Coordinates of C-alpha atoms in Angstrom, one line a residue:
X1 CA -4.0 -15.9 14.3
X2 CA -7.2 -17.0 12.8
X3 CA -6.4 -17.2 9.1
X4 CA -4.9 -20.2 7.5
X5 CA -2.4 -20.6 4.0
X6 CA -5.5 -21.2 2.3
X7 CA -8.3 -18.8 3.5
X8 CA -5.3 -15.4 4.4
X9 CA -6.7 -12.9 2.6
X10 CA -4.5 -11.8 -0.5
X11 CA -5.4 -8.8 -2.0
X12 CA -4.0 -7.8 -6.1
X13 CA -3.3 -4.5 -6.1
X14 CA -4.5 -2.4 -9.1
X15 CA -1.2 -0.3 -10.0
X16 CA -1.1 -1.9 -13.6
X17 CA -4.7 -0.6 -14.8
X18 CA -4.8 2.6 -16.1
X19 CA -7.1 5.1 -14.6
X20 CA -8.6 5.5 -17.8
X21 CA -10.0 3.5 -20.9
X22 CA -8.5 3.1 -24.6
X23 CA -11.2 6.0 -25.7
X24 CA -9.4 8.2 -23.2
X25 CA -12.8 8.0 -20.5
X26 CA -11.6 8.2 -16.9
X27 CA -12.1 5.4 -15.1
X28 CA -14.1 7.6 -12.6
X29 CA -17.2 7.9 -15.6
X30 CA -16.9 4.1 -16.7
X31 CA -19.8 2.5 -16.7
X32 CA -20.0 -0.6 -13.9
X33 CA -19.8 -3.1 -16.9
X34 CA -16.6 -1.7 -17.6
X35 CA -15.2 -1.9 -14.2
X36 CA -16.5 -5.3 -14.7
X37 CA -14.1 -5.9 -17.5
X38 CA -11.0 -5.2 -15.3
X39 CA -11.9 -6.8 -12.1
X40 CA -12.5 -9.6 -14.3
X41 CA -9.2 -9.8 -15.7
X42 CA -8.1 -9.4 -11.6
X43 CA -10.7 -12.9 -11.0
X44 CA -9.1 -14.7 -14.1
X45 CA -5.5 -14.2 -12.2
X46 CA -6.9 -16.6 -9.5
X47 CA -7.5 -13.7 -6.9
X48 CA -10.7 -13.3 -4.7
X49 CA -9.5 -10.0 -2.8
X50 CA -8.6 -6.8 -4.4
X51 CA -7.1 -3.9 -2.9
X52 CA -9.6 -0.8 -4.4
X53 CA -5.7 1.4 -5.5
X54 CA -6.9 4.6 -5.9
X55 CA -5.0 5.0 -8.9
X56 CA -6.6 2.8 -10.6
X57 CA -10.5 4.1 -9.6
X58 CA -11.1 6.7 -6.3
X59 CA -14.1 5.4 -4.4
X60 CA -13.9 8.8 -2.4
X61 CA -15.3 10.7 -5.5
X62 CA -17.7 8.6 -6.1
X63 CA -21.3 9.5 -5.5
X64 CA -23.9 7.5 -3.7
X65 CA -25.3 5.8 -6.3
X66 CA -22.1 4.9 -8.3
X67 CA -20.5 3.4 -4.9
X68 CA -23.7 1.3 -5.0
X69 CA -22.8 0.1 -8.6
X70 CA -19.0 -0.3 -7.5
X71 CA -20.2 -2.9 -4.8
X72 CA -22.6 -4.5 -6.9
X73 CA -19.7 -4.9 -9.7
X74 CA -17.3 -6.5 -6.8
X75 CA -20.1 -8.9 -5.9
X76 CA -20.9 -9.6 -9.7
X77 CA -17.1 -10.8 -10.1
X78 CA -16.7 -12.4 -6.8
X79 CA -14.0 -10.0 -5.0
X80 CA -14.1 -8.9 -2.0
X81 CA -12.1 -5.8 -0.8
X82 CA -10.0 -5.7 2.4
X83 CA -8.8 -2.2 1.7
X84 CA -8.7 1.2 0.0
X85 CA -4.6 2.6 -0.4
X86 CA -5.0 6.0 -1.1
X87 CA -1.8 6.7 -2.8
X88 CA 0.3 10.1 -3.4
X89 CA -2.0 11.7 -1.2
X90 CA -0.2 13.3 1.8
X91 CA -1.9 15.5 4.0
X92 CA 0.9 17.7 4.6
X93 CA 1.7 18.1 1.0
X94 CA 3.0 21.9 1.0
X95 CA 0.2 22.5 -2.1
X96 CA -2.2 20.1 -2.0
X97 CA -2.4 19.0 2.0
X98 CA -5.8 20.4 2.4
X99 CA -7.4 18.7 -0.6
X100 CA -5.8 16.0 0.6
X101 CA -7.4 15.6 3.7
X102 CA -11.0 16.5 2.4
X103 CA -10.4 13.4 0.2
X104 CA -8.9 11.5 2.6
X105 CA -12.3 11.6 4.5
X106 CA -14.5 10.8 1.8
X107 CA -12.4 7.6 1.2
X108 CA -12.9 7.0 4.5
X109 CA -16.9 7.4 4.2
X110 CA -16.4 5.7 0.6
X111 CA -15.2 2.5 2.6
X112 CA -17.8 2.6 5.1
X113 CA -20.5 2.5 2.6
X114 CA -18.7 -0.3 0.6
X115 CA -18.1 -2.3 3.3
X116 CA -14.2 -2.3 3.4
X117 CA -13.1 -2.6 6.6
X118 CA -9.5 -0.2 6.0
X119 CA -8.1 2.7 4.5
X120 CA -4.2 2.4 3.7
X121 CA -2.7 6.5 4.1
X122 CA 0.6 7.9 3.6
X123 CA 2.9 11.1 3.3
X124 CA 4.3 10.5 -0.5
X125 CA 3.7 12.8 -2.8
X126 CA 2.9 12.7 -6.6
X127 CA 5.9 11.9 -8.7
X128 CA 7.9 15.0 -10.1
X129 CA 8.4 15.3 -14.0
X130 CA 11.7 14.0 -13.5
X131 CA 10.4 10.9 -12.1
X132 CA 8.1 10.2 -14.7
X133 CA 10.4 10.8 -17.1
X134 CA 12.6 8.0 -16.2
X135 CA 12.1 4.1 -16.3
X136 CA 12.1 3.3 -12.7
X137 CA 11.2 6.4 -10.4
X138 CA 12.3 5.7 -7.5
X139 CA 16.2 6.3 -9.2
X140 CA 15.1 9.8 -9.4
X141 CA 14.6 12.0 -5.6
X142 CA 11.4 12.8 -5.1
X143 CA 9.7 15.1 -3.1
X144 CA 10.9 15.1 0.8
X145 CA 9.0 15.8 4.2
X146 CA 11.4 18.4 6.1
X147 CA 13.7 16.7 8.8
X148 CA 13.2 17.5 12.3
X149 CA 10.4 20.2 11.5
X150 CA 8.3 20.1 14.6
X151 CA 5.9 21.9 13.5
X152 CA 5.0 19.6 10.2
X153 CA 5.5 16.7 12.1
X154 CA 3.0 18.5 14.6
X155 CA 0.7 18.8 11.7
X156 CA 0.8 14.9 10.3
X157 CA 0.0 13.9 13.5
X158 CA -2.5 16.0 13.7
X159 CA -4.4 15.0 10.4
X160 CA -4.1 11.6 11.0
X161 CA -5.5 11.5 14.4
X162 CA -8.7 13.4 12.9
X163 CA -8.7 10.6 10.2
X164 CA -8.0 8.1 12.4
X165 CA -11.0 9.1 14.6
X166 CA -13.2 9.2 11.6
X167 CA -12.5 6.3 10.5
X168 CA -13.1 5.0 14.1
X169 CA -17.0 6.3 14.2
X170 CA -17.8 4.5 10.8
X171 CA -16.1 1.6 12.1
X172 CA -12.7 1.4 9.6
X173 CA -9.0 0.9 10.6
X174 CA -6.3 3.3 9.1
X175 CA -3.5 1.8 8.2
X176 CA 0.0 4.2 7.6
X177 CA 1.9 2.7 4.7
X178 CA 5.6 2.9 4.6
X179 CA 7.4 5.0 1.9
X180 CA 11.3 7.0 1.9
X181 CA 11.3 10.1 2.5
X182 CA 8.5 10.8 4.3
X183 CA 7.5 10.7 8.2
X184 CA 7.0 7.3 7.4
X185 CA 10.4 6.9 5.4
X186 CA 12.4 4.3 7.9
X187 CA 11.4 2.0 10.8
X188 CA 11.8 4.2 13.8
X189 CA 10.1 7.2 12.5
X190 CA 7.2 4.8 11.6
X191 CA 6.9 3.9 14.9
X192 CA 7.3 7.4 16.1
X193 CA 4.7 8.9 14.3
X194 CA 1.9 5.8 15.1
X195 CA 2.8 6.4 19.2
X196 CA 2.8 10.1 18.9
X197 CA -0.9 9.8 17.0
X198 CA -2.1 7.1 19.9
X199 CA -5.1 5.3 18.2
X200 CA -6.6 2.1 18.7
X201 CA -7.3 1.9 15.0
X202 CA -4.3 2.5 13.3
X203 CA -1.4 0.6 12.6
X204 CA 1.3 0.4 10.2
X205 CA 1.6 -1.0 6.3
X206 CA 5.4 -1.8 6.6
X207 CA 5.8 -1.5 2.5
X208 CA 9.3 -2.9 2.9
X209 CA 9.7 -2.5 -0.9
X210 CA 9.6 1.2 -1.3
X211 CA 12.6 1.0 1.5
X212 CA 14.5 -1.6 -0.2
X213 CA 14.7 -0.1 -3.9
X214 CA 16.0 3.0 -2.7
X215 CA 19.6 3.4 -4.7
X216 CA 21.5 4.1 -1.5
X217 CA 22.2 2.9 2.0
X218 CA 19.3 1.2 3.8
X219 CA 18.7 -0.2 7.0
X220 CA 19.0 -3.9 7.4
X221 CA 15.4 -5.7 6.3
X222 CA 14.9 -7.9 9.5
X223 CA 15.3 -4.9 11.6
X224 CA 13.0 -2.6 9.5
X225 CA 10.4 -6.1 10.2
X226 CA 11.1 -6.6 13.8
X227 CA 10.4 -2.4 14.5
X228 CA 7.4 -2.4 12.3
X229 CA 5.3 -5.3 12.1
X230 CA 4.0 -5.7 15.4
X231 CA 2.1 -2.4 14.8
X232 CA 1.3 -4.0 11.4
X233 CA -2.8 -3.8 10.5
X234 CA -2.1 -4.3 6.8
X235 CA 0.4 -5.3 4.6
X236 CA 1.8 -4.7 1.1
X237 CA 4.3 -6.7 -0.4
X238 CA 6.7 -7.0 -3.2
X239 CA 10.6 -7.2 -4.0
X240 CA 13.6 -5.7 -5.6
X241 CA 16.7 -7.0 -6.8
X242 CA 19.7 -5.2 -5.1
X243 CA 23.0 -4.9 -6.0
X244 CA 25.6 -2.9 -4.0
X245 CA 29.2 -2.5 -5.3
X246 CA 31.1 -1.3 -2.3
X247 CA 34.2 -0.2 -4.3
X248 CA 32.3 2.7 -5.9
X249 CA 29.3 2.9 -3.9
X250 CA 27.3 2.3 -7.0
X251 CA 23.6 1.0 -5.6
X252 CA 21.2 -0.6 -8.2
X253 CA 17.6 -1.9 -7.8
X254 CA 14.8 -3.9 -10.1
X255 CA 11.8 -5.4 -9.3
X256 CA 11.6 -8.8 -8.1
X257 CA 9.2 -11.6 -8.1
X258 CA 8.7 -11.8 -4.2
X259 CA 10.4 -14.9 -4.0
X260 CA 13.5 -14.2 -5.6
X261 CA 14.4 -10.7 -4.4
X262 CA 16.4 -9.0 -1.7
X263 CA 14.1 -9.9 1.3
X264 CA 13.5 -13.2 2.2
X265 CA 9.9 -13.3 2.8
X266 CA 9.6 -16.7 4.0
X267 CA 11.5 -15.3 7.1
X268 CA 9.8 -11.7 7.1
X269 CA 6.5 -13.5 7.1
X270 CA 8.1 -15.7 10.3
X271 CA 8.9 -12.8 12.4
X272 CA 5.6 -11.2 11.3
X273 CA 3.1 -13.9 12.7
X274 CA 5.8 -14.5 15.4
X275 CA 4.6 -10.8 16.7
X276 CA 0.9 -11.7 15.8
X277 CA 0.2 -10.6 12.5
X278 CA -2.8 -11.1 11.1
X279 CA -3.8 -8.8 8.7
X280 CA -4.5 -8.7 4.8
X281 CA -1.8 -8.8 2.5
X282 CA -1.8 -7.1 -0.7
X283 CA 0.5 -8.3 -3.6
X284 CA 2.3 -5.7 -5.8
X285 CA 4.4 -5.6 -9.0
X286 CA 5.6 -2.8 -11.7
X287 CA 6.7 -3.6 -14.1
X288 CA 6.3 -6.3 -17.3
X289 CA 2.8 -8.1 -16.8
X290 CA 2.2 -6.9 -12.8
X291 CA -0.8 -8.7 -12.5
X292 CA 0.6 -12.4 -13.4
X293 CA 4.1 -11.5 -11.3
X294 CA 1.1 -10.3 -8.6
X295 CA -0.4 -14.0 -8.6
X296 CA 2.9 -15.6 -8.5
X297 CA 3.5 -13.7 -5.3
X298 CA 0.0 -14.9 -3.8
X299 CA 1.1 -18.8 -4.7
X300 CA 4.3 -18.2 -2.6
X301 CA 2.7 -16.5 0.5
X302 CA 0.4 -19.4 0.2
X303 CA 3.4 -22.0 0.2
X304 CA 4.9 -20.3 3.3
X305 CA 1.7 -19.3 5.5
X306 CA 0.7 -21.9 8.6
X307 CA -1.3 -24.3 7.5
X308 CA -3.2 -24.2 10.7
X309 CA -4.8 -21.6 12.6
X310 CA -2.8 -20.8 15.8
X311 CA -4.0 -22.2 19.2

């Protein structure tokens, strides 16, 4: 462990800024000064790392010239970027799996070029109508990778290997972020699928709280930590509230500040460095004002992080 409580790097994730404008412009065809604008709001919350969420802006459509003005407009603010998460972009998507992994690898070169040293993956999907139709999505099923189809399990292994061995020649870690339903959906298949795709530079983004908030059953959190974080390479983090009514069976989830939810990160955080973890974090909220919540989480991983490098 090199990093200390006051130099870990904390990345603010970008899920609460549209992708795009209040004059209906994408974000893609903002001009730098723009960008500006947000990342400044992201500097103003007290962060110096931000997590480039491809929902927010994709670097991997970006041409040459603008990713020049993207680093330029990270430098201008004072951010630096430990990570790209491409999100809802599965490269076994039944539709859109080949699109998928044609973007995937220009995020990948994107990330080179800018100088981020990772590129966060997974198997989710976009949300269905029904999803967005509701307050919280996750209470809604979304779309599901097929259990015990060898063949599509073939094929994610596949795709991420070629990814992974991309990302290895521009000299970029992959890192496979947790999410229900998928390939990645609980701890063992995780694990599974990173030993099955054998590569030095990939690990796992044990998301616990897309595992957590799920309105069902789950697996106990310190055994979902103790499977995945000792292939951990990145980390994002945030919390639900969960409430379980055994009479019925009734399962109900909110999100969380970090420190007040279902998982007690001071001790997930323990058993994290305790298996060597030393990756980025990135800090995550929906809901309300996701930014400040966002910054609230970085001052408690801050309280709870060693103080002192490790021997």
């Amino acid at each position: 462990m090199t990093h200390t409580a006051e130099t870990w790097p904390i990345a603010a994730a970008l899920l609460q800024f549209p992708n795009t404008g209040p004059d209906g412009t994408s974000t893609q065809d903002q001009s730098a000064q723009q960008w500006a604008e947000t990342l400044q709001e992201v500097v103003d919350a007290g962060f110096t790392e931000v997590d480039l969420t491809d929902a927010w802006l994709r670097p991997g459509d970006l041409t040459p010239s603008r990713l020049d003005e993207l680093r330029a407009t990270l430098a201008q603010v004072g951010l630096t970027a430990p990570a790209i998460s491409a999100i809802r972009r599965s490269v076994i998507d039944p539709v859109d799996g080949d699109d998928n992994l044609a973007y995937s690898h220009r995020t990948i070169d994107a990330a080179a070029a800018l100088g981020v040293p990772l590129v966060s993956v997974g198997l989710h999907r976009p949300l269905t109508p029904e999803q967005q139709a509701v307050l919280w999505f996750w209470t809604v099923p979304g779309p599901k990778d097929p259990v015990g189809d060898k063949e599509t399990w073939r094929k994610a292994v596949t795709r991420l290997r070629e990814l992974a061995d991309h990302a290895a020649s521009v000299g970029v870690e992959l890192s496979l972020e947790m999410y229900e339903d998928t390939y990645l959906g609980t701890a063992d298949m995780a694990v599974a699928l990173l030993t099955d795709i054998e590569r030095d530079n990939v690990g796992l983004n044990p998301d616990l709280g897309n595992l957590i908030r799920m309105q069902r059953p789950i697996e106990a959190w310190e055994s979902m930590v103790t499977k995945t974080l000792p292939h951990a390479n990145y980390w994002h983090v945030k919390n639900y509230y969960r409430l379980e009514d055994p009479a019925t069976g009734t399962v109900l989830t909110s999100p969380a500040p970090m420190e007040s939810g279902f998982v007690s990160y001071r001790q997930a955080v323990k058993i994290a460095l305790a298996h060597g973890f030393d990756g980025a974090f990135c800090v995550e909220h929906y809901g309300g004002d996701g930014l400040s919540v966002s910054a609230a989480n970085r001052d408690y991983l801050r309280r709870i992080l060693p103080r002192r490098p490790s021997a």
